[in-house]
CSV table of C-alpha atoms in Angstrom, one decimal:
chain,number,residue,atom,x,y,z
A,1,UNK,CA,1.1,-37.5,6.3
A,2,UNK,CA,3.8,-34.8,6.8
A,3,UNK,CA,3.2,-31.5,7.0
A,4,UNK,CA,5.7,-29.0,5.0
A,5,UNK,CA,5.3,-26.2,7.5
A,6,UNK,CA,7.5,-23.6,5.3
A,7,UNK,CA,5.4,-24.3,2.5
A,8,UNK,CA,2.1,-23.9,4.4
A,9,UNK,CA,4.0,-20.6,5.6
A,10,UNK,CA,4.4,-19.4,1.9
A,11,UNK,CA,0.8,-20.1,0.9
A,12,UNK,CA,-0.9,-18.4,3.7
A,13,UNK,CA,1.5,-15.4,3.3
A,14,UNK,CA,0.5,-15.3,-0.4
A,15,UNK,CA,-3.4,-16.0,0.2
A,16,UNK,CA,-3.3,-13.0,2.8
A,17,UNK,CA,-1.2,-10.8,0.5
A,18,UNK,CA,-3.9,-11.5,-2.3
A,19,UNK,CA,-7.2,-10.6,0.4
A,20,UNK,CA,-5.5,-7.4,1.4
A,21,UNK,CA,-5.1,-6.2,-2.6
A,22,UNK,CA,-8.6,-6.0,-2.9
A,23,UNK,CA,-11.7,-4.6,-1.6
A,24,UNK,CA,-14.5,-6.7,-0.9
A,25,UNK,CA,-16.8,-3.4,0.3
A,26,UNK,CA,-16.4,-5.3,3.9
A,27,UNK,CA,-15.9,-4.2,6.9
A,28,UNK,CA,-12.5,-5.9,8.9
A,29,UNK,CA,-13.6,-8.8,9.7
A,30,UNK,CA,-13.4,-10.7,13.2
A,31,UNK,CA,-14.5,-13.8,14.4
A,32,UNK,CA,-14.7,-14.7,18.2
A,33,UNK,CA,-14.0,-17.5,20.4
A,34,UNK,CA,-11.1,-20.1,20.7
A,35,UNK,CA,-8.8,-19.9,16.9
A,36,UNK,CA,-10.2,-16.5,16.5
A,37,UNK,CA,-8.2,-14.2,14.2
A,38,UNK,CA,-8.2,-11.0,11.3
A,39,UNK,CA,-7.4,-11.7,8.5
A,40,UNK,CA,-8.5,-9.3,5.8
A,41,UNK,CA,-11.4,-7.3,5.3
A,42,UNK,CA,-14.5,-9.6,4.0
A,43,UNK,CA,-17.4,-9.3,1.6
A,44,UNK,CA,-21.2,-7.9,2.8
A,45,UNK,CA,-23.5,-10.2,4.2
A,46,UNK,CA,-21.9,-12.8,6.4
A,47,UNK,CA,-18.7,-14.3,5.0
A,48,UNK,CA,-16.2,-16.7,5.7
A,49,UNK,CA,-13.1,-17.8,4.9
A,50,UNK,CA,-10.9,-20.2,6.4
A,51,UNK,CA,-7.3,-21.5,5.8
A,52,UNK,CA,-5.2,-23.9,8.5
A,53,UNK,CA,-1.7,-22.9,9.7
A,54,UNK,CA,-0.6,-25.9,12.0
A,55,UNK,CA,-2.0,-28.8,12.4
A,56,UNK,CA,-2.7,-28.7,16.4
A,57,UNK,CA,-4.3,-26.0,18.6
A,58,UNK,CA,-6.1,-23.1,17.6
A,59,UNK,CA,-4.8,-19.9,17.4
A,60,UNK,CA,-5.0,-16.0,16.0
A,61,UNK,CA,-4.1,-15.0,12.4
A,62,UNK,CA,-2.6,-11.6,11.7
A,63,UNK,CA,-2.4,-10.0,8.9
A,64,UNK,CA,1.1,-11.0,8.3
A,65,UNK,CA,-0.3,-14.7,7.3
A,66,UNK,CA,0.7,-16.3,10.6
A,67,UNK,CA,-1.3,-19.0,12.8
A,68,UNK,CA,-1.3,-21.1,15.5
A,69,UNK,CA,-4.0,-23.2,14.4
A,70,UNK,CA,-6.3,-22.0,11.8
A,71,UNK,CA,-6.9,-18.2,10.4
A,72,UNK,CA,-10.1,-17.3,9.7
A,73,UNK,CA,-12.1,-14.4,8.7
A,74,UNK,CA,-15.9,-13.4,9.0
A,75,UNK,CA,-17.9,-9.8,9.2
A,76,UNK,CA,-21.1,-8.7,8.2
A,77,UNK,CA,-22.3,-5.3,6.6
A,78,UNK,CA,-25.5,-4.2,5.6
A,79,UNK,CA,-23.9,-3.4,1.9
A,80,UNK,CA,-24.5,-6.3,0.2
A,81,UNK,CA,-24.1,-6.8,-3.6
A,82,UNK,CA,-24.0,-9.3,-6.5
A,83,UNK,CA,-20.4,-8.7,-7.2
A,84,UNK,CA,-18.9,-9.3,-3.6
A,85,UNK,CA,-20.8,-12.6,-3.5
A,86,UNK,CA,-19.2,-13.7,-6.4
A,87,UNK,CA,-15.9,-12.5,-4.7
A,88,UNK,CA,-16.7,-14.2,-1.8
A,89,UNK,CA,-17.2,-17.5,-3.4
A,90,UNK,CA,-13.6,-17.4,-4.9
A,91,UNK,CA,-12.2,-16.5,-1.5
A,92,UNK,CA,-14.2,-19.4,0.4
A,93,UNK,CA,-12.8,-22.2,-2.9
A,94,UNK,CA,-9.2,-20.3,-2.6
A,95,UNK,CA,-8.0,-23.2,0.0
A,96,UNK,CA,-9.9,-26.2,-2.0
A,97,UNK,CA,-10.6,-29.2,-0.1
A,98,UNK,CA,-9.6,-27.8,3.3
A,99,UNK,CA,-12.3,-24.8,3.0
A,100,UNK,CA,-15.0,-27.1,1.1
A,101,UNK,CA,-14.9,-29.8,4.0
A,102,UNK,CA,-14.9,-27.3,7.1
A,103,UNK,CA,-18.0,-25.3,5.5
A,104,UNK,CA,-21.3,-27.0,7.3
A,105,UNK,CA,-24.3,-28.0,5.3
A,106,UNK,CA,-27.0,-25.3,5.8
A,107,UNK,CA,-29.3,-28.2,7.9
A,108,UNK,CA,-26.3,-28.4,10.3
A,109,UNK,CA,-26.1,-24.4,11.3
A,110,UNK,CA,-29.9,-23.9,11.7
A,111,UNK,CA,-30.6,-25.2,16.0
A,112,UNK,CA,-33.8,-27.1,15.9
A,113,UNK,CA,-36.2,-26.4,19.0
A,114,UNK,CA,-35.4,-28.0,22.2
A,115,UNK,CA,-36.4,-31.5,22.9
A,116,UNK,CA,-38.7,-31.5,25.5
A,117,UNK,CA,-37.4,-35.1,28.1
A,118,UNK,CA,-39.7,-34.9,30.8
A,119,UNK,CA,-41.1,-38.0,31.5
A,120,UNK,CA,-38.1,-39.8,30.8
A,121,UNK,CA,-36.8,-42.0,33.6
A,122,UNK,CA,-34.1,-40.4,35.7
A,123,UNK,CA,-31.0,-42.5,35.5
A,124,UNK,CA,-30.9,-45.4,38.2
A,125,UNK,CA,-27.4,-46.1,40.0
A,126,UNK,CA,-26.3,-49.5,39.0
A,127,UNK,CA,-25.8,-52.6,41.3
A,128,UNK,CA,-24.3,-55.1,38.6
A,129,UNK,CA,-20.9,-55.8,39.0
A,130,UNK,CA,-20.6,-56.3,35.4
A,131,UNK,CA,-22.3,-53.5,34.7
A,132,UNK,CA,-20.4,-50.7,31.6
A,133,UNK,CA,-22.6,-47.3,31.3
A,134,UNK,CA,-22.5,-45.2,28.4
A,135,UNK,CA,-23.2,-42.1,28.9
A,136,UNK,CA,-24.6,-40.3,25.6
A,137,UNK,CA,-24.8,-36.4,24.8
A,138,UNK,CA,-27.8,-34.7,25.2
A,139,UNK,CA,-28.8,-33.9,20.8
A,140,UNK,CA,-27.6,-37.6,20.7
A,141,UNK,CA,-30.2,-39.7,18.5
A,142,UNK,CA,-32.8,-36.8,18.4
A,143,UNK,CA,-31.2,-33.3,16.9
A,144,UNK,CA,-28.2,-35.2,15.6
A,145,UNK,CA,-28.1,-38.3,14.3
A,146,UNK,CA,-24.8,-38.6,12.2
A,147,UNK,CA,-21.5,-38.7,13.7
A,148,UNK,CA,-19.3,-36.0,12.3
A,149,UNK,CA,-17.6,-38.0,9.4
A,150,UNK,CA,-21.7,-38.9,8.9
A,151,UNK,CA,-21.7,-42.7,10.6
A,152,UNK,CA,-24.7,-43.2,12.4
A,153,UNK,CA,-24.9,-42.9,15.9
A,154,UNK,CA,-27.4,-45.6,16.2
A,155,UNK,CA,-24.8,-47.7,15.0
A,156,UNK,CA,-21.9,-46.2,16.7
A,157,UNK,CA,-23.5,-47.1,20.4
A,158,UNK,CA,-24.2,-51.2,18.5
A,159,UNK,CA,-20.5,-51.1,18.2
A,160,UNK,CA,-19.6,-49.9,21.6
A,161,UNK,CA,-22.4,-52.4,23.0
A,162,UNK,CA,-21.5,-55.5,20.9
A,163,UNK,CA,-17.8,-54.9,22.0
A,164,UNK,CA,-18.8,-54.8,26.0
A,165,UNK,CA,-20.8,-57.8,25.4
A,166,UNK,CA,-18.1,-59.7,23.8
A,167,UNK,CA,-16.0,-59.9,26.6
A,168,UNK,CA,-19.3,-61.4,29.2
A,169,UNK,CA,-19.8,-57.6,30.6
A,170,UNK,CA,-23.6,-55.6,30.2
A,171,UNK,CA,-24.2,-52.9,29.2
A,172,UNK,CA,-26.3,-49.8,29.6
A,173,UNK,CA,-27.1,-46.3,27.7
A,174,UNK,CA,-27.9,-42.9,29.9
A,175,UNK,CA,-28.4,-39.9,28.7
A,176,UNK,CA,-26.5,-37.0,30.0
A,177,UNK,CA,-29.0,-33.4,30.3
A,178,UNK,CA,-26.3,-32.0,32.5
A,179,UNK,CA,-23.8,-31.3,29.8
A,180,UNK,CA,-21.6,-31.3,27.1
A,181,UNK,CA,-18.2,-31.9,27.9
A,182,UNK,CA,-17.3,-35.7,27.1
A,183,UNK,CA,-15.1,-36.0,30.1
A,184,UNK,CA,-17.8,-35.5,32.4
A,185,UNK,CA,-21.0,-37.3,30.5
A,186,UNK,CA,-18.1,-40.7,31.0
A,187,UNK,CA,-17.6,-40.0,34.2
A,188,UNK,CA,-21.1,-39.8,35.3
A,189,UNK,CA,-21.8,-42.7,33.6
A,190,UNK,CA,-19.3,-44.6,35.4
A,191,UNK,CA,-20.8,-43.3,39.0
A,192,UNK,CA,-23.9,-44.7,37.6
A,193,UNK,CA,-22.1,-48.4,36.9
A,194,UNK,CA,-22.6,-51.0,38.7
A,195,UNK,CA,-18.6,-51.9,37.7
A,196,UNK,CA,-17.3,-48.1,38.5
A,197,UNK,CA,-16.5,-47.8,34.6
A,198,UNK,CA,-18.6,-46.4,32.3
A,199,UNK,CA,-17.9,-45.0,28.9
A,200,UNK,CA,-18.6,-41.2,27.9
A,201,UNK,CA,-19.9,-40.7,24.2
A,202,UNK,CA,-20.7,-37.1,22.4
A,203,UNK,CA,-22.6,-37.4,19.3
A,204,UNK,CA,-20.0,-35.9,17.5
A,205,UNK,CA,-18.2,-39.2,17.8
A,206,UNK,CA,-16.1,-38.2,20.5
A,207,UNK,CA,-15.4,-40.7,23.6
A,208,UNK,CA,-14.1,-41.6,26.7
A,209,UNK,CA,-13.5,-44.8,29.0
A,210,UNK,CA,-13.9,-43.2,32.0
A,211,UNK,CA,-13.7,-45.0,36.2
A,212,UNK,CA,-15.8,-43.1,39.0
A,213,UNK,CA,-12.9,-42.6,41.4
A,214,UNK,CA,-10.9,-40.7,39.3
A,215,UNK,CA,-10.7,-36.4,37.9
A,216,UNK,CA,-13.0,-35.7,35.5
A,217,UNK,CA,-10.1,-35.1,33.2
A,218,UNK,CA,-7.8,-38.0,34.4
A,219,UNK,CA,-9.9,-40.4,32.6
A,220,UNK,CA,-8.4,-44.3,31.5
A,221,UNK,CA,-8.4,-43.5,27.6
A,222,UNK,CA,-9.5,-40.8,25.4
A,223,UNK,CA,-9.9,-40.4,22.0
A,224,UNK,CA,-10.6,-36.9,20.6
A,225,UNK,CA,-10.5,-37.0,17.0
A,226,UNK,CA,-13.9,-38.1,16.1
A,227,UNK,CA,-13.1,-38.0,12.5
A,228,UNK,CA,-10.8,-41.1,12.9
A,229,UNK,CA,-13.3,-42.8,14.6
A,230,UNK,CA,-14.8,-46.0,12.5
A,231,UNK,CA,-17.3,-48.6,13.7
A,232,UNK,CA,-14.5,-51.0,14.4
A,233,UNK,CA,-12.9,-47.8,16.8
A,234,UNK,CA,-15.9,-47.9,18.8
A,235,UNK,CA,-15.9,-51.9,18.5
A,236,UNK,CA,-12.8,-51.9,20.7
A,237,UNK,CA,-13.8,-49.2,23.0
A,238,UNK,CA,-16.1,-51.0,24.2
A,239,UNK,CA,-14.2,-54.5,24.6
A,240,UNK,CA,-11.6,-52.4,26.5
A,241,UNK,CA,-13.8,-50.9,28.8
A,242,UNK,CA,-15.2,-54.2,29.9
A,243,UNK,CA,-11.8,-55.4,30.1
A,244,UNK,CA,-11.2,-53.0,32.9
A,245,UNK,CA,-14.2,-54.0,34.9
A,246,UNK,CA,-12.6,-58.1,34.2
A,247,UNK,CA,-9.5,-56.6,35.6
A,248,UNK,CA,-7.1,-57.8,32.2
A,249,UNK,CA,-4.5,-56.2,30.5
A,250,UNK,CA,-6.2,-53.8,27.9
A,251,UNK,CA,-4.9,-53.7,24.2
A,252,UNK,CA,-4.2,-50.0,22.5
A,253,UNK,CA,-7.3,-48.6,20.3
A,254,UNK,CA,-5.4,-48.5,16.5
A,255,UNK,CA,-6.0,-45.8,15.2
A,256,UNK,CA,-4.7,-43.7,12.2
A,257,UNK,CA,-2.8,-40.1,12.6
A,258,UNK,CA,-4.1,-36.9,10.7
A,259,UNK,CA,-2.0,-33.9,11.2
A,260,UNK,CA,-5.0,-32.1,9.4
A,261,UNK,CA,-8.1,-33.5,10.7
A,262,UNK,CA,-8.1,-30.6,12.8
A,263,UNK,CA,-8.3,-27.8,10.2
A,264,UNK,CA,-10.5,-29.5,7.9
A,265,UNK,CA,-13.4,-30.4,10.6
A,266,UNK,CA,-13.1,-26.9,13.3
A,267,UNK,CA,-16.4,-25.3,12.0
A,268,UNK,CA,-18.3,-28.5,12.1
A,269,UNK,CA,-17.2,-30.0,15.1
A,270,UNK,CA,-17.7,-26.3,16.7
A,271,UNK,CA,-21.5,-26.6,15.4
A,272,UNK,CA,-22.1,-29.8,16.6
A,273,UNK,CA,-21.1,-28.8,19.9
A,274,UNK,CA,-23.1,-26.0,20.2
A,275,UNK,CA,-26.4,-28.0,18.8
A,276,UNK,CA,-25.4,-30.6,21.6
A,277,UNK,CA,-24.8,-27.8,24.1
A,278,UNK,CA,-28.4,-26.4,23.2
A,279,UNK,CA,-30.2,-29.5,24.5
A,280,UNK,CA,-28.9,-30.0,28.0
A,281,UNK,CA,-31.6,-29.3,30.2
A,282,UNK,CA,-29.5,-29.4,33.8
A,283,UNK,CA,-32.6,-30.2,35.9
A,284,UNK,CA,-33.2,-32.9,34.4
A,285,UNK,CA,-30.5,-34.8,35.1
A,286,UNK,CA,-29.3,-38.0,33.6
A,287,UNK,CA,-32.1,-39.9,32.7
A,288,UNK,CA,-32.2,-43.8,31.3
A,289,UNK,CA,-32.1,-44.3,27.3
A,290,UNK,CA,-32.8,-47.1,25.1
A,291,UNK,CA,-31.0,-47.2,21.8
């Protein structure tokens, strides 16, 4: 899918041109963190509007329509009214699909309580030379239970498993309490492996194949874009992480190329992450986990 960057240009201009021709009772609204930006002044209440720019990295909208990566706009006021909510629902439908995908069910923004793992098993360190760990987040199976496209995570580590255990290797299932960065939950679970691999696996969707002598960020393979993950994705992760403890020639993941799938799935996969962030409990440590 191509991207027709001047057009994208033209609507964004003209969607920011429209936002700053009227008056939503708002104050200027900000939003803060990484694709932060100011975009026009917002409704009372809490709003939101979104729009993408690019299609990679995240950046800060201006009122002169321009992004790096998305533009957004939120604010609260105390003045709320009837009329600016029904304002505010044109300007969150203005973008269509795009706005209507990124917008998180109202189950997904609430964080549950904290799931209390003591008495849990800490993680063992492996002795099996054909040993694969996976290394799960910490909401994974308890607070979240879909991936971020809605596939099951219960299903997700299946796949991974029945792909290790196609090629002779065994696997295993930790999960990380230490944190939530995918880069480091794989490479923990490969110093855990009996092999020296493991595989690292938010619940987002999110993975890694991952070898204990290496950076935390200079990992084998990686594949961020959990929304073009599919069962048969995570089918060949784990066949190519076994085929690195065998020693063989590994075969590329296929996978499919969304110039969008950034823009359309920020918000939720920013939730997500902060509901998985919300569960580690660092003392704690790694502890075993049975799927």
């Amino acid at each position: 899918m191509e991207v027709n960057e001047a057009l994208v240009r033209q609507i964004t201009e003209a969607v920011v041109r429209e936002l700053q021709t009227r008056d939503y009772g708002g104050k200027s609204g900000t939003a803060d963190g990484n694709g932060a930006g100011v975009a026009s002044r917002t409704v009372g209440g809490s709003g939101a509007g979104g729009t993408s720019g690019t299609a990679g990295g995240s950046g800060t909208g201006t009122k002169s329509g321009m992004a790096g990566g998305s533009i957004a706009a939120a604010g609260s006021d105390n003045d709320k009214s009837e009329n600016s909510s029904n304002e505010n629902g044109t300007i969150r439908n203005y973008w269509g699909e795009i706005v209507t995908t990124a917008r998180p069910d109202e189950n997904e923004t609430a964080l549950p309580n904290k799931i209390d793992y003591h008495g849990y098993p800490q993680a063992k360190q492996g002795t099996d030379p054909k040993e694969v760990v996976i290394g799960v987040g910490a909401a994974f199976g308890t607070v979240i239970k879909h991936t971020i496209t809605g596939i099951p995570v219960d299903k997700v580590i299946k796949a991974i498993i029945a792909g290790i255990e196609e090629e002779g290797m065994t696997a295993r299932v930790v999960k990380n309490l230490k944190t939530s960065d995918v880069c480091f939950i794989g490479l923990e679970a490969a110093k855990l492996s009996g092999s020296g691999f493991g595989i690292g696996l938010q619940s987002k969707g999110t993975a890694v194949i991952h070898h204990k002598a290496l950076y935390p960020l200079s990992n084998l393979e990686l594949f961020p874009q959990a929304p073009q993950m599919t069962l048969e994705t995570y089918f060949a992760i784990g066949k190519n992480a076994a085929r690195y403890v065998k020693g063989e020639k590994v075969v590329p993941v296929p996978g499919t190329n969304d110039p969008m799938v950034r823009a359309k799935y920020q918000v939720k996969a920013a939730l997500m992450h902060i509901r998985e962030t919300d569960q580690i409990c660092p003392e704690l440590n790694i502890i075993e986990w049975t799927v």
